[in-house]
XYZ file of C-alpha atoms in Angstrom:
645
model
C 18.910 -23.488 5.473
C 21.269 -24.984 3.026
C 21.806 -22.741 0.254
C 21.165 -24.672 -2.951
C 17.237 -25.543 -1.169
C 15.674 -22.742 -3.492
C 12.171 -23.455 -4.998
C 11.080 -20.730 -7.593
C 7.327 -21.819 -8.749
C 4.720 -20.261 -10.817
C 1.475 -20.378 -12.425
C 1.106 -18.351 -15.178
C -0.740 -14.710 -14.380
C -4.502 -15.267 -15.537
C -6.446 -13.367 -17.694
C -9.752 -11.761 -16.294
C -11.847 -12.725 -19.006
C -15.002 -14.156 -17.244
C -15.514 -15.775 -14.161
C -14.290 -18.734 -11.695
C -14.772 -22.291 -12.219
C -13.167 -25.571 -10.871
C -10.994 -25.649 -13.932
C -9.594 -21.864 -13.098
C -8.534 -22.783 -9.595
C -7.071 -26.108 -10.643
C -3.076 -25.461 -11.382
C -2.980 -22.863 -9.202
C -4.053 -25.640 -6.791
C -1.544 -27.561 -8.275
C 1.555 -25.075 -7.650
C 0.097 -24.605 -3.816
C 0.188 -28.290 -3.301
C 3.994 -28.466 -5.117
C 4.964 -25.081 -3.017
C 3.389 -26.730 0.059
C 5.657 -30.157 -0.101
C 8.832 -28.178 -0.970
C 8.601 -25.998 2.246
C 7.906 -29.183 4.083
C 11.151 -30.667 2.921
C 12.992 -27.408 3.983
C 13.241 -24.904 1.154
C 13.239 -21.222 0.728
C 10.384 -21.113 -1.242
C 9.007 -18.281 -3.822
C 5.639 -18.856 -5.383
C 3.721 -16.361 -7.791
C 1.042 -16.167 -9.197
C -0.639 -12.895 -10.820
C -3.222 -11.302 -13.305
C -2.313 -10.943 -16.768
C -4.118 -7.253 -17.627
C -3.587 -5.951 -20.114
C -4.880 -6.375 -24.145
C -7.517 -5.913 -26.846
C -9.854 -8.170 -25.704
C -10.019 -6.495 -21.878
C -10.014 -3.238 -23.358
C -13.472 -4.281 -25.065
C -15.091 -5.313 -22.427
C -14.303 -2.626 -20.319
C -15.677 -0.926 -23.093
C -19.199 -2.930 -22.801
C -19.537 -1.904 -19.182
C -19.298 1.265 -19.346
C -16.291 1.219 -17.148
C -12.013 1.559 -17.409
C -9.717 -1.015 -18.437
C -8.019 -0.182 -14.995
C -11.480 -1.081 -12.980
C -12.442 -4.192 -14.980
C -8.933 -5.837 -13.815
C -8.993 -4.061 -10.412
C -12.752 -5.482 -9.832
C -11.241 -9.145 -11.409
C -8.282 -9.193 -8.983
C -10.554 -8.278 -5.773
C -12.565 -11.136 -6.723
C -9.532 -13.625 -7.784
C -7.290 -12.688 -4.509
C -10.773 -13.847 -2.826
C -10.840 -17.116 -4.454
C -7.561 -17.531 -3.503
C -7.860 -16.747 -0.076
C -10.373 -19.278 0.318
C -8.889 -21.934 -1.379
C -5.828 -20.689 1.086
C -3.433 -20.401 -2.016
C -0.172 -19.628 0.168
C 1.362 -17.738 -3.069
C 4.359 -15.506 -2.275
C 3.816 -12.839 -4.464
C -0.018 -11.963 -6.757
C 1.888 -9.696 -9.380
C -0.120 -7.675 -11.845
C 1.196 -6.867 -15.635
C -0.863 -2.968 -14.671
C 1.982 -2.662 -11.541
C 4.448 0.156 -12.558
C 7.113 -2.033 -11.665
C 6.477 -4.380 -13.959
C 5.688 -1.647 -16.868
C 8.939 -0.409 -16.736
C 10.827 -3.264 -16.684
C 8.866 -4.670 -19.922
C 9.364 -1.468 -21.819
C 13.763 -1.806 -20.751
C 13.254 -5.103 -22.213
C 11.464 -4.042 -25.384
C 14.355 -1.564 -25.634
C 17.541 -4.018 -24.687
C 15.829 -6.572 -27.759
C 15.377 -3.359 -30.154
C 18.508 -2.310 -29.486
C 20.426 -6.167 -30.004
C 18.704 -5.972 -33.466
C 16.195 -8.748 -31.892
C 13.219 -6.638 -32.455
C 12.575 -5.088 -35.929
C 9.980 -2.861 -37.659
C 7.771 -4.259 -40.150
C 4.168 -4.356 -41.242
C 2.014 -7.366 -39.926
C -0.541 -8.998 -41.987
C -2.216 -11.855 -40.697
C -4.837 -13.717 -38.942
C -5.870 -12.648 -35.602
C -8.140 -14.124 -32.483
C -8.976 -11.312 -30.374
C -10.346 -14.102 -27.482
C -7.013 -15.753 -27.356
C -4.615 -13.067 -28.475
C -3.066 -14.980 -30.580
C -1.739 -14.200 -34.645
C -2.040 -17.381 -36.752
C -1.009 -18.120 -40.600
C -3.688 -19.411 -42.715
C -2.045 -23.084 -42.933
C -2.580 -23.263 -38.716
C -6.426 -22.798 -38.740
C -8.528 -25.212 -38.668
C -11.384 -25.449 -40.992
C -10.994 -21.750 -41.180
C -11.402 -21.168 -37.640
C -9.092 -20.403 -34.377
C -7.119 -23.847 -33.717
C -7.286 -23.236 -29.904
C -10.510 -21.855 -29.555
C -12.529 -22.157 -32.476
C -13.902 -18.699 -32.928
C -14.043 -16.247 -35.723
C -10.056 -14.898 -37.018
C -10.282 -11.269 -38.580
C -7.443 -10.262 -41.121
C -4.955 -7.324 -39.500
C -2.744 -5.231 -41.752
C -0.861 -2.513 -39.486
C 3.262 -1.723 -38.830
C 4.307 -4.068 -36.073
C 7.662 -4.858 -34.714
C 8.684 -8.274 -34.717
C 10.722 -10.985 -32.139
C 12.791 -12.687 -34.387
C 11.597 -15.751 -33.083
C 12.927 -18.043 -36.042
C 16.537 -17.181 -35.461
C 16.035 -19.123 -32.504
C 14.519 -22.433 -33.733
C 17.902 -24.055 -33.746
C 18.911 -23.024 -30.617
C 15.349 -24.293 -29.017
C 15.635 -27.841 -30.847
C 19.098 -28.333 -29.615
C 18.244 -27.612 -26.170
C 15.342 -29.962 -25.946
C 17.384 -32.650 -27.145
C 20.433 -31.873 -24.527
C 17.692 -31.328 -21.774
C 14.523 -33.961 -22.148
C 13.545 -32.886 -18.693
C 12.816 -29.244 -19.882
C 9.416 -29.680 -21.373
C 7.225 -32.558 -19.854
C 4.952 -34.203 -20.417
C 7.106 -35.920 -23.286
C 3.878 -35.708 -25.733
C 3.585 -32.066 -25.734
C 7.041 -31.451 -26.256
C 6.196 -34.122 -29.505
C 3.276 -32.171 -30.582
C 4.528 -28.643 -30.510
C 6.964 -29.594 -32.479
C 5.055 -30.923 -34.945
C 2.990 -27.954 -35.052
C 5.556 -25.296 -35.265
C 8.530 -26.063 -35.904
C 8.489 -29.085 -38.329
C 6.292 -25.869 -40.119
C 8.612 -23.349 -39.783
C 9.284 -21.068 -36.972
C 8.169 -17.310 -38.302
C 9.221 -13.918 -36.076
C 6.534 -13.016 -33.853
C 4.775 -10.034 -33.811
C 5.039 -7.828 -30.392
C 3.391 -4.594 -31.032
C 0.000 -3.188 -31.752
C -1.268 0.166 -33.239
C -4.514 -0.405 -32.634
C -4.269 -1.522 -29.290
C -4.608 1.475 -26.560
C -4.674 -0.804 -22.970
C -1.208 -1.898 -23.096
C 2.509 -1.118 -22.125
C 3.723 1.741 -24.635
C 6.577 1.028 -26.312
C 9.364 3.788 -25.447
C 10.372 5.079 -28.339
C 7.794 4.598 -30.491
C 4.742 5.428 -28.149
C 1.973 4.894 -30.930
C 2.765 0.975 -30.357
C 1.691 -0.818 -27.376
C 3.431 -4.018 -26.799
C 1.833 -7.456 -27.694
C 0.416 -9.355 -24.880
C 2.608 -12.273 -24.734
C 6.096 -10.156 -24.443
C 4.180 -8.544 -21.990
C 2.721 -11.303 -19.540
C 5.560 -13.630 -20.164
C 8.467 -11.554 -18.557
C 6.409 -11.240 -15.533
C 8.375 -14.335 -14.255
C 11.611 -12.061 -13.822
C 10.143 -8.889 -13.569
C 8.467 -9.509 -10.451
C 12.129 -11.005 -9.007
C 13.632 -7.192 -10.100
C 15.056 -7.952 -13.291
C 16.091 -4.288 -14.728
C 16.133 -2.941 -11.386
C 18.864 -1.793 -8.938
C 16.943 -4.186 -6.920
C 17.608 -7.643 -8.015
C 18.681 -9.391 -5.116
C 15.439 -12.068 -5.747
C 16.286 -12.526 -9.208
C 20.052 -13.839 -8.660
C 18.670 -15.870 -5.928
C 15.302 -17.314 -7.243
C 16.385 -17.406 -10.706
C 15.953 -19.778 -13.076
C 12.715 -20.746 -11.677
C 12.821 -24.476 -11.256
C 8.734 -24.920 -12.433
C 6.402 -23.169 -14.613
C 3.507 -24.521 -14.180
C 0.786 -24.237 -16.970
C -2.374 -25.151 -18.978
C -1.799 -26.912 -22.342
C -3.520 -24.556 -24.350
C -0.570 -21.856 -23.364
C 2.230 -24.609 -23.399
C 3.725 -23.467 -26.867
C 4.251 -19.606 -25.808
C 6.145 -20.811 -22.595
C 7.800 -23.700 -24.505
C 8.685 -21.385 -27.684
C 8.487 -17.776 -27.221
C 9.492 -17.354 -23.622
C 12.596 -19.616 -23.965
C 13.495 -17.869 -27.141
C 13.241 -14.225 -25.340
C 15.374 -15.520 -22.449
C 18.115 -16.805 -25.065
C 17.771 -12.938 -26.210
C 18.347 -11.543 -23.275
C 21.161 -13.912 -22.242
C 19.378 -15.563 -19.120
C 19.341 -19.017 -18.226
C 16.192 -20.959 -18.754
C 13.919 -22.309 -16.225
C 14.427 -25.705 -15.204
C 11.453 -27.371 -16.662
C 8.057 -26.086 -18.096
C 5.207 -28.403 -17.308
C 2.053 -28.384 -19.450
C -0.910 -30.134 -17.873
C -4.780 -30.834 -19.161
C -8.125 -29.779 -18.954
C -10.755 -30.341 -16.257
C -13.823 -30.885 -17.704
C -16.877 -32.012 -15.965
C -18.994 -34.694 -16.948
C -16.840 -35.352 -19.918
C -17.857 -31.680 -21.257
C -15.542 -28.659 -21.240
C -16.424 -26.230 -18.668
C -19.552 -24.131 -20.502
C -22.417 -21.964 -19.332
C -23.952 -23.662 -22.649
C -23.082 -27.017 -20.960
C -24.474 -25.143 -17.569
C -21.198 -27.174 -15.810
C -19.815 -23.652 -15.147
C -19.901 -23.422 -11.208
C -17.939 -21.255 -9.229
C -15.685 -23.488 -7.255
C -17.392 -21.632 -3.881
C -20.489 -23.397 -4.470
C -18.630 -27.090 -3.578
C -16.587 -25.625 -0.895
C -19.979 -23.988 0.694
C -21.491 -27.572 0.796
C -18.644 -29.838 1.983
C -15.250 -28.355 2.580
C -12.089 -26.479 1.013
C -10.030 -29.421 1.738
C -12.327 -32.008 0.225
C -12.764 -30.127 -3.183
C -8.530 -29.710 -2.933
C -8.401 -33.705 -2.329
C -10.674 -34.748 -5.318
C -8.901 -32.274 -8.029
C -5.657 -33.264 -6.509
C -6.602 -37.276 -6.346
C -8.897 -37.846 -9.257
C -6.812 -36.250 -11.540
C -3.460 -37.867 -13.598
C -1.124 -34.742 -13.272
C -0.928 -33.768 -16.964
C -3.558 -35.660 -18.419
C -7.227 -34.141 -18.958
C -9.195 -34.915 -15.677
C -13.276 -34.924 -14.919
C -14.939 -33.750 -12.515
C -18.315 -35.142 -11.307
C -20.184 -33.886 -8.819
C -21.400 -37.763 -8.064
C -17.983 -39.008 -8.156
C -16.681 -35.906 -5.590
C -19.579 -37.225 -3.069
C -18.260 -41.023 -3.552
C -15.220 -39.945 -2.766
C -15.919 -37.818 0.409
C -17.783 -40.679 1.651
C -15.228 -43.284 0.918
C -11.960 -41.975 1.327
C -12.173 -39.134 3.500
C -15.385 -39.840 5.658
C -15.227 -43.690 5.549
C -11.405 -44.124 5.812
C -9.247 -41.139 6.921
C -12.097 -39.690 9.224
C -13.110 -43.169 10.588
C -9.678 -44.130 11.335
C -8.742 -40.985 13.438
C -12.340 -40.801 15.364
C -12.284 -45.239 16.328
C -8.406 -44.498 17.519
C -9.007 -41.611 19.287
C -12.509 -43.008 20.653
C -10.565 -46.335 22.018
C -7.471 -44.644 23.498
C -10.132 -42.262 25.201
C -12.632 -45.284 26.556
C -9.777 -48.368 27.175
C -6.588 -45.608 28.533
C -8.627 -42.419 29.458
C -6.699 -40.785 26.661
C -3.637 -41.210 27.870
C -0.784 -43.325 24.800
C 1.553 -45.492 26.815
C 4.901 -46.715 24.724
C 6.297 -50.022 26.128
C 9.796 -50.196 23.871
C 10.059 -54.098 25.931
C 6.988 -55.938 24.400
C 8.124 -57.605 21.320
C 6.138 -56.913 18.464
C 4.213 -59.139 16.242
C 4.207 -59.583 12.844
C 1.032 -57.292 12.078
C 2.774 -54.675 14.219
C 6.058 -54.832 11.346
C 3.893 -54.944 8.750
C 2.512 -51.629 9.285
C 5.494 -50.042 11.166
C 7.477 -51.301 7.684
C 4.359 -49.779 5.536
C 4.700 -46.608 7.248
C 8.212 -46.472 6.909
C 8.214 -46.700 3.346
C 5.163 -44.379 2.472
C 7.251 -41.139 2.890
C 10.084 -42.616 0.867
C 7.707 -43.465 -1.918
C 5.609 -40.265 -1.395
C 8.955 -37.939 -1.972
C 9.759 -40.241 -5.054
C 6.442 -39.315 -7.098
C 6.132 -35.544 -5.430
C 9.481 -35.016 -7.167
C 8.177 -36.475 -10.728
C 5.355 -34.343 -10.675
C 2.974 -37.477 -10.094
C 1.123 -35.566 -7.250
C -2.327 -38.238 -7.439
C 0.345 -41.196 -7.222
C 1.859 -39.867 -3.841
C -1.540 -39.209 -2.322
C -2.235 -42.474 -3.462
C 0.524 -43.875 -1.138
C -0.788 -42.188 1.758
C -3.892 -43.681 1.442
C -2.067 -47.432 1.139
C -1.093 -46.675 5.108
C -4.939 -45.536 5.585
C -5.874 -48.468 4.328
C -3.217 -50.771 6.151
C -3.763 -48.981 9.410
C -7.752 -49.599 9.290
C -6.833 -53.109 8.493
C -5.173 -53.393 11.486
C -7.640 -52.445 14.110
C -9.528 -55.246 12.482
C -6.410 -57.873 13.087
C -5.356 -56.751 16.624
C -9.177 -56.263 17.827
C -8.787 -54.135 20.661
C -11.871 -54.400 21.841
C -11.186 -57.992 22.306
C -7.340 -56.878 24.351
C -9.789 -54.469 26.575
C -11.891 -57.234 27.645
C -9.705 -59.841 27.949
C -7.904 -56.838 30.171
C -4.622 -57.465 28.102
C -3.477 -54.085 28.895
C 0.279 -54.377 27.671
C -0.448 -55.430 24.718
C -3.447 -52.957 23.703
C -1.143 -49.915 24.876
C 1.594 -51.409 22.323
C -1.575 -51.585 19.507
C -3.089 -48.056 20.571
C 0.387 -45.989 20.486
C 0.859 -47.818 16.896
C -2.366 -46.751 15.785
C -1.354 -43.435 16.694
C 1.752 -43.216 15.543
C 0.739 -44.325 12.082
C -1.643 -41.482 12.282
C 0.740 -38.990 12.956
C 2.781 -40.263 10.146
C -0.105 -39.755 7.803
C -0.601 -36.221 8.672
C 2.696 -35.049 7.911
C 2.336 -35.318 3.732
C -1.252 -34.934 4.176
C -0.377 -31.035 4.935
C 0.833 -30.793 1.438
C -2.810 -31.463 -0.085
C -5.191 -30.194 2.827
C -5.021 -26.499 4.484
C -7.520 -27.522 7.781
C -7.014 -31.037 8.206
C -3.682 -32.187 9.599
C -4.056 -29.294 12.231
C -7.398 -30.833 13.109
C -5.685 -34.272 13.544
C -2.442 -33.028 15.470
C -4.808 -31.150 17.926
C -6.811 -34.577 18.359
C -3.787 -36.907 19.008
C -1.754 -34.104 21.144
C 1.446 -33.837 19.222
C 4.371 -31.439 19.837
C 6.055 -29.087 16.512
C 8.605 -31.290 16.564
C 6.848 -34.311 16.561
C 5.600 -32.974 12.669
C 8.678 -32.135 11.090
C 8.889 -33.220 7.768
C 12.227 -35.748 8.900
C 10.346 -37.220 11.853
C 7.699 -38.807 9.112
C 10.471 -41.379 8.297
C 11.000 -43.061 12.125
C 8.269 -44.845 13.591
C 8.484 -44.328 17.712
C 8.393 -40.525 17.539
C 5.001 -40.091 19.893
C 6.162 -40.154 23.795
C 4.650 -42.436 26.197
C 1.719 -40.017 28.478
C 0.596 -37.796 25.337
C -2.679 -37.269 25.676
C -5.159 -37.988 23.068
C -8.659 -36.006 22.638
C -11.803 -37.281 20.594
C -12.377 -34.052 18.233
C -14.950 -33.104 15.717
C -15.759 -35.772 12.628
C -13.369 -34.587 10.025
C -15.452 -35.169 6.960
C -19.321 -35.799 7.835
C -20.744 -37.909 5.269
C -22.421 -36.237 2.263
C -26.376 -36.869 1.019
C -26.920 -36.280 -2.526
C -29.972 -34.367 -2.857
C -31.640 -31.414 -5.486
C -29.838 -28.883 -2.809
C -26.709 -29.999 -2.688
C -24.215 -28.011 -5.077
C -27.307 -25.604 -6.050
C -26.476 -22.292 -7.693
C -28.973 -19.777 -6.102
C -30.803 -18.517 -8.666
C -31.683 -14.939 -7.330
C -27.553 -14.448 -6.246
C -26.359 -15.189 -10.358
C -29.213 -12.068 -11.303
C -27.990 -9.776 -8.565
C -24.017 -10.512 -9.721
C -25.461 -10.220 -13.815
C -27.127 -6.958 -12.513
C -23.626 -5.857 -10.645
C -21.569 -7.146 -13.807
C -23.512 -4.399 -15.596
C -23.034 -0.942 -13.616
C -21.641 1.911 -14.990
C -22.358 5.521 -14.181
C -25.131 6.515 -12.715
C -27.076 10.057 -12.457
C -28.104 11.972 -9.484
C -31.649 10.763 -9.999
C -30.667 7.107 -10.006
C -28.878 7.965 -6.622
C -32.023 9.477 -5.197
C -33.517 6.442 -5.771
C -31.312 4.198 -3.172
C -32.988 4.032 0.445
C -30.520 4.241 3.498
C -31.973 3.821 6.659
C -30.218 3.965 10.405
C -30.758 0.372 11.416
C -29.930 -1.726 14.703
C -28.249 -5.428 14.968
C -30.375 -6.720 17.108
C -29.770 -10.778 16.939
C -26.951 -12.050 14.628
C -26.596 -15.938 14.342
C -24.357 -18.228 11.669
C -26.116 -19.093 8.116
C -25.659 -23.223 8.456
C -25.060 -23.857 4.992
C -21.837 -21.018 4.826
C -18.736 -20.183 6.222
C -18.728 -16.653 5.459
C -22.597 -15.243 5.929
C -24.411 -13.895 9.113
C -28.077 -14.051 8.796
C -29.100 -10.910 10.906
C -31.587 -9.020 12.501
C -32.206 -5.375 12.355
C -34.302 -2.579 13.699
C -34.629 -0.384 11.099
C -38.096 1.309 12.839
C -40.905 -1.036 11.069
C -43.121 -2.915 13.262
C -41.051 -5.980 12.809
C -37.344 -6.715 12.341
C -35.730 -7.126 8.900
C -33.442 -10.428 8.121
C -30.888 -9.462 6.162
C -27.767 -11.892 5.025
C -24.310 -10.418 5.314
C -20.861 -12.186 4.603
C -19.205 -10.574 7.489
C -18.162 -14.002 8.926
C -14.567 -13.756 7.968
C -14.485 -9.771 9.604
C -16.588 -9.758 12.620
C -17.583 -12.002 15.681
C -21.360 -12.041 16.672
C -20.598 -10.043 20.020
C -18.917 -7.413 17.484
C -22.139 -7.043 15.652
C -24.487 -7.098 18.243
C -26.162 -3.364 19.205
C -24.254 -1.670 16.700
C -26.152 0.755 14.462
C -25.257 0.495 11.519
C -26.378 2.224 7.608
C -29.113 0.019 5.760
C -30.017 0.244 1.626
C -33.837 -0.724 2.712
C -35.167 -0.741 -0.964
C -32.858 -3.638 -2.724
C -34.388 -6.473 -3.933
C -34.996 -9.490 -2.435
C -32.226 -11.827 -2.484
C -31.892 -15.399 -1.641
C -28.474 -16.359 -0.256
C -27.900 -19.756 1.146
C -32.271 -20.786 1.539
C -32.043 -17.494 3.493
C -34.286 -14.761 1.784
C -32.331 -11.258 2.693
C -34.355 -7.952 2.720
C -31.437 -5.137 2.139
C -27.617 -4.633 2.516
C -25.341 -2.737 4.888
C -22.616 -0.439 3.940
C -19.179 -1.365 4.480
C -15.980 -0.970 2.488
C -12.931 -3.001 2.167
C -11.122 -5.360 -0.019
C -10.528 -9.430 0.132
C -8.505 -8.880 2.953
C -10.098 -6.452 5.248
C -13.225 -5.748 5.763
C -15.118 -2.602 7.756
C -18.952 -1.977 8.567
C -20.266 1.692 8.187
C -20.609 1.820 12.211
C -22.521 5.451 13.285
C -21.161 7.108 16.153
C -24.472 7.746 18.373
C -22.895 8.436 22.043
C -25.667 10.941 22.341
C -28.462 8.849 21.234
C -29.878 11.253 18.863
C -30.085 8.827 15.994
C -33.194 7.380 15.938
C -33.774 3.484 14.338
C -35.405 3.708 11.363
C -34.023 7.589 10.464
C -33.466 8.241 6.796
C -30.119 9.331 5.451
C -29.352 11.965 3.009
């Protein structure tokens, strides 16, 4: 691997302030797709993402549940590292501001600025927005209000130290002019500095008093540093930065991409390059700030009742088609919508109706006219619908490098979908239904291997966008590794003559839009508003929880999910309980079957997936690993239906 082919890429670490929605998931989709193509075209790759932890706001609702700061983010992380997982986020690193690592290294820092004369003592009075964490001066609200947010500001007086941020403002202007490709898009380079600096850049305060979830400040332990000094050094922190171990940050640093939301684009535009200037580090090579999803025109709301956990689209068509639409429908940078009408127009058209139909007719007629098998024939000149598409696929990687490397992610998927398009058109020219009967075999091999070919071409990028896909469609037209590497994408001729091709599974099945489809389940939000509630509970409250020794006795697949057994178990009643388990991912059905297992028989009803479960089993685990409370009952003394104390 050539040495300069480094690829440093980040999202920034989010906060755990309420739960998962299409817009959460949609730059870290974003950075997987970027992370994705880079390791395609051959580089060492590092991509992070993380959990920002720490702050006022967290410590408050921690506070409202009855819990720790330390288990709200720990719960929030399970649950995030989850999302992740199924979304098949390929980060490199999931860093978290509570890791000790990461502590130390921001209180050094804190320390190296104090000691520069960077960071002063003062006493902060101001305007604060405990939802955003963010100090404001009365000439930035608007109408009296939070400008990002729109909430409530409360006046703070207490001692603070201070960033001096405006000894910087300069510095910062001069190096956006010498370097235009540091902040894109262009217009939020324009506005911030309209905002701030055309205002006046004012030091930034770093430190709380009244804060106790937080990093503690050294040498002043009453002070717990601000959030934003905090999260934003997690970027070389989590490459060793202060540490005898810094082998990743001299080779992954300056990151080459931060990728963010535009409501955060001034503190990584502003404060973080200012603290790198401090500590005499080189900047990273370009900050990126894109826009919102809403849906339906609306930001994402419970008010709006838009807010659905991204799980809910996956469960009714498929990870990859919920990563095409975000990834298609959206301008990189701009705002972007999301319909739920407008995501089933598009499964049917452009994945079911154009990628899926092309693969399943090719495969289908090399199957039925060649018993599967692709013959090349390099002698029989080719005509001039066989250059136009061998030129069009040619070209589409060319063109689809050119807009991955600008960032203009919906443009390259766009091209791909040219050589769909151009490749469907084709079967229609060359008929080969007509070559078959007319038994023309020469020349429909020569228009079956091209069909194929241009399928494998498509593929290739496609692997940047789509996690299940491209396997799906290698497997069906019998390619080699090496007939997939990235560099093979740019010849046309790669397939050899005898590969054989297989007729698979439809790729996308088309979608009917019905009252179902994309349905929250009603009874699953109560049980997860119940769980979002628990705190401590007494002995008495414990007494009141059923267990049961229970038996698998017939485990099947829930239809509508990819994660949830719908089970039967003996737990000694006259008939067998059905109870709904999301052991999928952990267990196969012959691992389940017979097993005894422990059973809360007293929960409430809960319908999961049209599938009405009547209690839980124990297990324990985290996102990645999962294990059922098996009972050891060699000697057959544990009788179905025994209660356990």
């Amino acid at each position: 691997m050539e040495e300069n082919k480094k690829y440093y890429i980040t999202t920034p670490i989010y906060y755990p302030s309420g739960d998962f929605h299409v817009g959460t998931c949609y730059c870290t989709l974003m950075a997987d797709t970027l992370a994705r193509y880079k390791r395609l075209r051959g580089y060492d790759v590092f991509f992070m993402t993380g959990t920002d932890e720490h702050g006022q706001k967290i410590q408050e609702k921690a506070k409202a549940q009855g819990i720790t700061p330390k288990q709200y983010v720990n719960n929030f992380t399970v649950r995030a590292k989850e999302l992740w997982k199924i979304l098949d986020i390929s980060y490199d690193r999931y860093m978290r501001t509570t890791d000790d690592y990461h502590v130390k290294a921001v209180q050094k820092i804190f320390e190296k600025l104090l000691k520069k004369g960077d960071i002063y003592k003062g006493e902060y009075k101001g305007l604060y927005c405990t939802p955003c964490e963010s100090f404001w001066t009365e000439t930035q609200l608007v109408d009296g209000k939070c400008p990002d947010c729109g909430r409530e500001v409360k006046e703070v007086k207490e001692e603070s130290y201070f960033f001096r941020l405006s000894k910087y403002a300069d510095r910062l202007l001069k190096y956006y002019d010498e370097h235009p490709e540091f902040l894109e898009p262009e217009k939020r380079k324009n506005e911030m500095i309209k905002n701030f600096f055309d205002k006046g850049l004012e030091d930034l305060c770093v430190t709380r008093t009244t804060v106790e979830w937080g990093i503690k400040v050294l040498s002043d332990p009453k002070h717990t540093v601000y959030v934003w000094l905090d999260a934003l050094t997690n970027y070389i922190t989590a490459l060793g930065y202060t540490t005898d171990n810094d082998e990743m940050m001299k080779k992954y640093w300056p990151a080459d991409l931060h990728l963010v939301g535009k409501e955060i684009f001034r503190f990584h535009s502003i404060i973080w390059p200012a603290i790198l200037m401090a500590l005499d580090l080189p900047l990273p090579k370009k900050i990126f700030g894109h826009g919102w999803l809403l849906v339906n025109g609306n930001k994402i709301s419970k008010s709006f009742g838009n807010y659905k956990d991204p799980r809910v689209y996956i469960r009714d068509t498929s990870v990859d088609a919920l990563r095409y639409y975000l990834i298609k429908e959206v301008t990189f940078g701009e705002d972007g919508n999301f319909s739920e009408d407008l995501f089933v127009e598009k499964i049917n058209s452009d994945l079911s109706n154009d990628l899926g139909n092309l693969v399943s007719r090719v495969t289908a007629m090399v199957e039925k006219y060649n018993d599967g098998i692709v013959v090349k024939n390099e002698k029989l000149p080719t005509e001039d619908i066989d250059n136009d598409l061998i030129e069009t696929a040619k070209s589409t990687i060319a063109n689809f490098e050119k807009y991955m490397d600008d960032l203009k992610t919906n443009a390259a998927i766009s091209e791909i979908w040219k050589l769909i398009s151009k490749a469907n058109k084709y079967i229609d020219l060359s008929m080969p239904w007509i070559l078959a009967k007319e038994n023309n075999k020469d020349r429909l091999n020569q228009v079956l291997y091209n069909l194929v070919e241009t399928i494998r071409i498509i593929a290739i990028p496609l692997q940047c966008f789509f996690v299940e896909t491209p396997k799906k469609i290698f497997d069906q037209i019998g390619v080699k590794a090496e007939e997939v590497a990235w560099d093979s994408a740019k010849s046309f001729g790669v397939i050899k003559s005898g590969t054989r091709v297989s007729k698979g599974e439809i790729l996308f099945p088309r979608i009917e839009k019905t009252e179902e489809l994309f349905k929250v389940e009603e009874e699953t939000e109560k049980v997860e508003d119940e769980e979002d509630k628990k705190g401590i509970i007494t002995i008495d409250e414990l007494d009141k929880v059923e267990l049961k020794v229970g038996q698998i006795k017939e485990v099947e697949k829930v239809a509508k999910s990819k994660k949830l057994y719908k089970l039967q178990v003996d737990v000694g009643e006259k008939e067998l309980r059905t109870i709904v388990s999301g052991l999928v991912p952990y267990y196969k059905e012959e691992e389940l079957k017979d097993k005894q297992v422990v059973v809360v028989t007293n929960l409430k009803p809960a319908k999961l997936c049209g599938v009405e479960s009547n209690g839980m089993l124990l297990a324990a685990g985290d996102y990645d690993v999962v294990k059922l409370l098996v009972l050891d009952n060699n000697n057959g003394t544990l009788e179905n239906g025994a209660n356990i104390h």
